[in-house]
Amino acid sequence: MAKLEILEFPDPRLREVAKPVAEVTDAHRQLLDDMFETMYDAPGIGLAAIQVHVQERIVVVDISEDGSEPFGFINPEIEVLDPEIHQYDEGCLSVPGFYETVERPRRVRVKALDRNGEPFAMEAEGLLAVCIQHEVDHLDGKLFVDYISPLKRNRIRSKLEKSQRRRA
């Protein structure tokens, strides 16, 4: 396994739209393993392939405290089950150090392929539903900062650009 580099906002590669996986291969299974290792090391609870500069529709999620509930989703599709909107404080491995309140549906169903290419579906609510929606947004070139005001988004962009210049 290998830890992958996580792209940071405002990197334009985070705005690319991921392509569907035509056939699940050993390379995809290795990518899932590498993404889990990267996510746990960061530490985070979700990671989309686009965040590690792979333009394929692959997401990993684990909201457990001890890393015991890993979910890998290939070509995930979300269906809203409860239109009621709830507010959640969200952060992102690609927007390190920032948390903002975002409104999302509380309950969803996700259909996807597993690591063996087998279709499955599951219902999720609360934090798991938020995490899945957040990661699938990445696959469509969308970040959680797109849900907040332009003023806050620009402030975050400026601070991250300044931090990135200092590290370079």
mmCIF file of N, CA and C in Angstrom, residues 78 80 82-92 100-108 126-138 142-147:
data_model
loop_
_atom_site.group_PDB
_atom_site.id
_atom_site.type_symbol
_atom_site.label_atom_id
_atom_site.label_comp_id
_atom_site.label_asym_id
_atom_site.label_seq_id
_atom_site.Cartn_x
_atom_site.Cartn_y
_atom_site.Cartn_z
ATOM 1 N N ILE A 78 -26.329 8.554 -5.873
ATOM 2 C CA ILE A 78 -27.080 8.878 -4.661
ATOM 3 C C ILE A 78 -28.528 9.182 -5.001
ATOM 4 N N VAL A 80 -31.853 10.694 -2.831
ATOM 5 C CA VAL A 80 -32.295 11.292 -1.573
ATOM 6 C C VAL A 80 -33.542 10.555 -1.088
ATOM 7 N N ASP A 82 -34.860 11.285 2.208
ATOM 8 C CA ASP A 82 -35.554 12.205 3.112
ATOM 9 C C ASP A 82 -35.209 13.618 2.661
ATOM 10 N N PRO A 83 -36.162 14.331 2.061
ATOM 11 C CA PRO A 83 -35.850 15.664 1.529
ATOM 12 C C PRO A 83 -35.580 16.712 2.609
ATOM 13 N N GLU A 84 -35.858 16.364 3.878
ATOM 14 C CA GLU A 84 -35.595 17.317 4.947
ATOM 15 C C GLU A 84 -34.097 17.614 4.999
ATOM 16 N N ILE A 85 -33.778 18.896 5.068
ATOM 17 C CA ILE A 85 -32.385 19.340 5.064
ATOM 18 C C ILE A 85 -31.910 19.540 6.501
ATOM 19 N N HIS A 86 -30.701 19.077 6.768
ATOM 20 C CA HIS A 86 -30.078 19.266 8.078
ATOM 21 C C HIS A 86 -28.751 19.974 7.890
ATOM 22 N N GLN A 87 -28.330 20.661 8.929
ATOM 23 C CA GLN A 87 -27.051 21.367 8.894
ATOM 24 C C GLN A 87 -25.988 20.524 9.590
ATOM 25 N N TYR A 88 -24.810 20.481 8.975
ATOM 26 C CA TYR A 88 -23.679 19.747 9.528
ATOM 27 C C TYR A 88 -22.434 20.595 9.369
ATOM 28 N N ASP A 89 -21.537 20.506 10.338
ATOM 29 C CA ASP A 89 -20.230 21.140 10.195
ATOM 30 C C ASP A 89 -19.358 20.183 9.399
ATOM 31 N N GLU A 90 -18.853 20.658 8.273
ATOM 32 C CA GLU A 90 -18.029 19.822 7.404
ATOM 33 C C GLU A 90 -16.631 20.377 7.303
ATOM 34 N N GLY A 91 -15.703 19.451 7.177
ATOM 35 C CA GLY A 91 -14.323 19.768 6.878
ATOM 36 C C GLY A 91 -13.929 18.925 5.677
ATOM 37 N N CYS A 92 -12.709 19.067 5.217
ATOM 38 C CA CYS A 92 -12.277 18.340 4.025
ATOM 39 C C CYS A 92 -10.762 18.216 4.028
ATOM 40 N N GLU A 100 -17.007 24.431 8.045
ATOM 41 C CA GLU A 100 -18.133 25.337 7.827
ATOM 42 C C GLU A 100 -19.426 24.541 7.856
ATOM 43 N N THR A 101 -20.508 25.217 8.180
ATOM 44 C CA THR A 101 -21.817 24.582 8.223
ATOM 45 C C THR A 101 -22.376 24.462 6.806
ATOM 46 N N VAL A 102 -22.791 23.244 6.466
ATOM 47 C CA VAL A 102 -23.347 22.940 5.144
ATOM 48 C C VAL A 102 -24.695 22.256 5.344
ATOM 49 N N GLU A 103 -25.627 22.560 4.460
ATOM 50 C CA GLU A 103 -26.943 21.927 4.511
ATOM 51 C C GLU A 103 -27.011 20.807 3.481
ATOM 52 N N ARG A 104 -27.443 19.623 3.942
ATOM 53 C CA ARG A 104 -27.577 18.459 3.065
ATOM 54 C C ARG A 104 -28.762 17.615 3.526
ATOM 55 N N PRO A 105 -29.295 16.775 2.617
ATOM 56 C CA PRO A 105 -30.319 15.818 3.031
ATOM 57 C C PRO A 105 -29.769 14.875 4.103
ATOM 58 N N ARG A 106 -30.614 14.497 5.039
ATOM 59 C CA ARG A 106 -30.195 13.683 6.182
ATOM 60 C C ARG A 106 -30.093 12.202 5.843
ATOM 61 N N ARG A 107 -30.897 11.743 4.877
ATOM 62 C CA ARG A 107 -30.941 10.300 4.594
ATOM 63 C C ARG A 107 -30.897 10.067 3.093
ATOM 64 N N VAL A 108 -30.007 9.157 2.661
ATOM 65 C CA VAL A 108 -29.838 8.861 1.239
ATOM 66 C C VAL A 108 -29.677 7.352 1.039
ATOM 67 N N GLY A 126 -27.562 10.586 8.726
ATOM 68 C CA GLY A 126 -26.677 11.315 9.616
ATOM 69 C C GLY A 126 -25.299 11.526 9.015
ATOM 70 N N LEU A 127 -24.270 11.330 9.850
ATOM 71 C CA LEU A 127 -22.897 11.599 9.427
ATOM 72 C C LEU A 127 -22.483 10.753 8.228
ATOM 73 N N LEU A 128 -22.880 9.489 8.182
ATOM 74 C CA LEU A 128 -22.511 8.643 7.050
ATOM 75 C C LEU A 128 -23.108 9.191 5.751
ATOM 76 N N ALA A 129 -24.366 9.618 5.790
ATOM 77 C CA ALA A 129 -25.015 10.187 4.605
ATOM 78 C C ALA A 129 -24.306 11.471 4.172
ATOM 79 N N VAL A 130 -23.949 12.303 5.129
ATOM 80 C CA VAL A 130 -23.248 13.555 4.821
ATOM 81 C C VAL A 130 -21.899 13.252 4.174
ATOM 82 N N CYS A 131 -21.181 12.312 4.750
ATOM 83 C CA CYS A 131 -19.852 11.970 4.242
ATOM 84 C C CYS A 131 -19.934 11.434 2.813
ATOM 85 N N ILE A 132 -20.878 10.560 2.556
ATOM 86 C CA ILE A 132 -21.037 10.011 1.207
ATOM 87 C C ILE A 132 -21.373 11.125 0.215
ATOM 88 N N GLN A 133 -22.313 12.006 0.586
ATOM 89 C CA GLN A 133 -22.680 13.111 -0.309
ATOM 90 C C GLN A 133 -21.490 14.029 -0.568
ATOM 91 N N HIS A 134 -20.730 14.320 0.480
ATOM 92 C CA HIS A 134 -19.553 15.177 0.367
ATOM 93 C C HIS A 134 -18.544 14.578 -0.620
ATOM 94 N N GLU A 135 -18.278 13.280 -0.489
ATOM 95 C CA GLU A 135 -17.286 12.634 -1.354
ATOM 96 C C GLU A 135 -17.783 12.517 -2.798
ATOM 97 N N VAL A 136 -19.060 12.218 -2.979
ATOM 98 C CA VAL A 136 -19.602 12.128 -4.338
ATOM 99 C C VAL A 136 -19.581 13.509 -4.997
ATOM 100 N N ASP A 137 -19.786 14.570 -4.219
ATOM 101 C CA ASP A 137 -19.633 15.925 -4.766
ATOM 102 C C ASP A 137 -18.254 16.100 -5.395
ATOM 103 N N HIS A 138 -17.220 15.593 -4.722
ATOM 104 C CA HIS A 138 -15.859 15.699 -5.272
ATOM 105 C C HIS A 138 -15.775 15.095 -6.671
ATOM 106 N N LYS A 142 -17.094 19.349 -7.254
ATOM 107 C CA LYS A 142 -17.682 20.281 -6.296
ATOM 108 C C LYS A 142 -17.059 20.064 -4.922
ATOM 109 N N LEU A 143 -16.821 21.175 -4.211
ATOM 110 C CA LEU A 143 -16.251 21.125 -2.868
ATOM 111 C C LEU A 143 -17.238 21.706 -1.862
ATOM 112 N N PHE A 144 -17.056 21.360 -0.588
ATOM 113 C CA PHE A 144 -17.984 21.876 0.415
ATOM 114 C C PHE A 144 -17.950 23.391 0.499
ATOM 115 N N VAL A 145 -16.848 24.024 0.110
ATOM 116 C CA VAL A 145 -16.787 25.488 0.143
ATOM 117 C C VAL A 145 -17.712 26.118 -0.891
ATOM 118 N N ASP A 146 -18.195 25.328 -1.852
ATOM 119 C CA ASP A 146 -19.148 25.846 -2.832
ATOM 120 C C ASP A 146 -20.521 26.090 -2.205
ATOM 121 N N TYR A 147 -20.750 25.537 -1.019
ATOM 122 C CA TYR A 147 -22.032 25.699 -0.328
ATOM 123 C C TYR A 147 -22.039 26.897 0.609
#
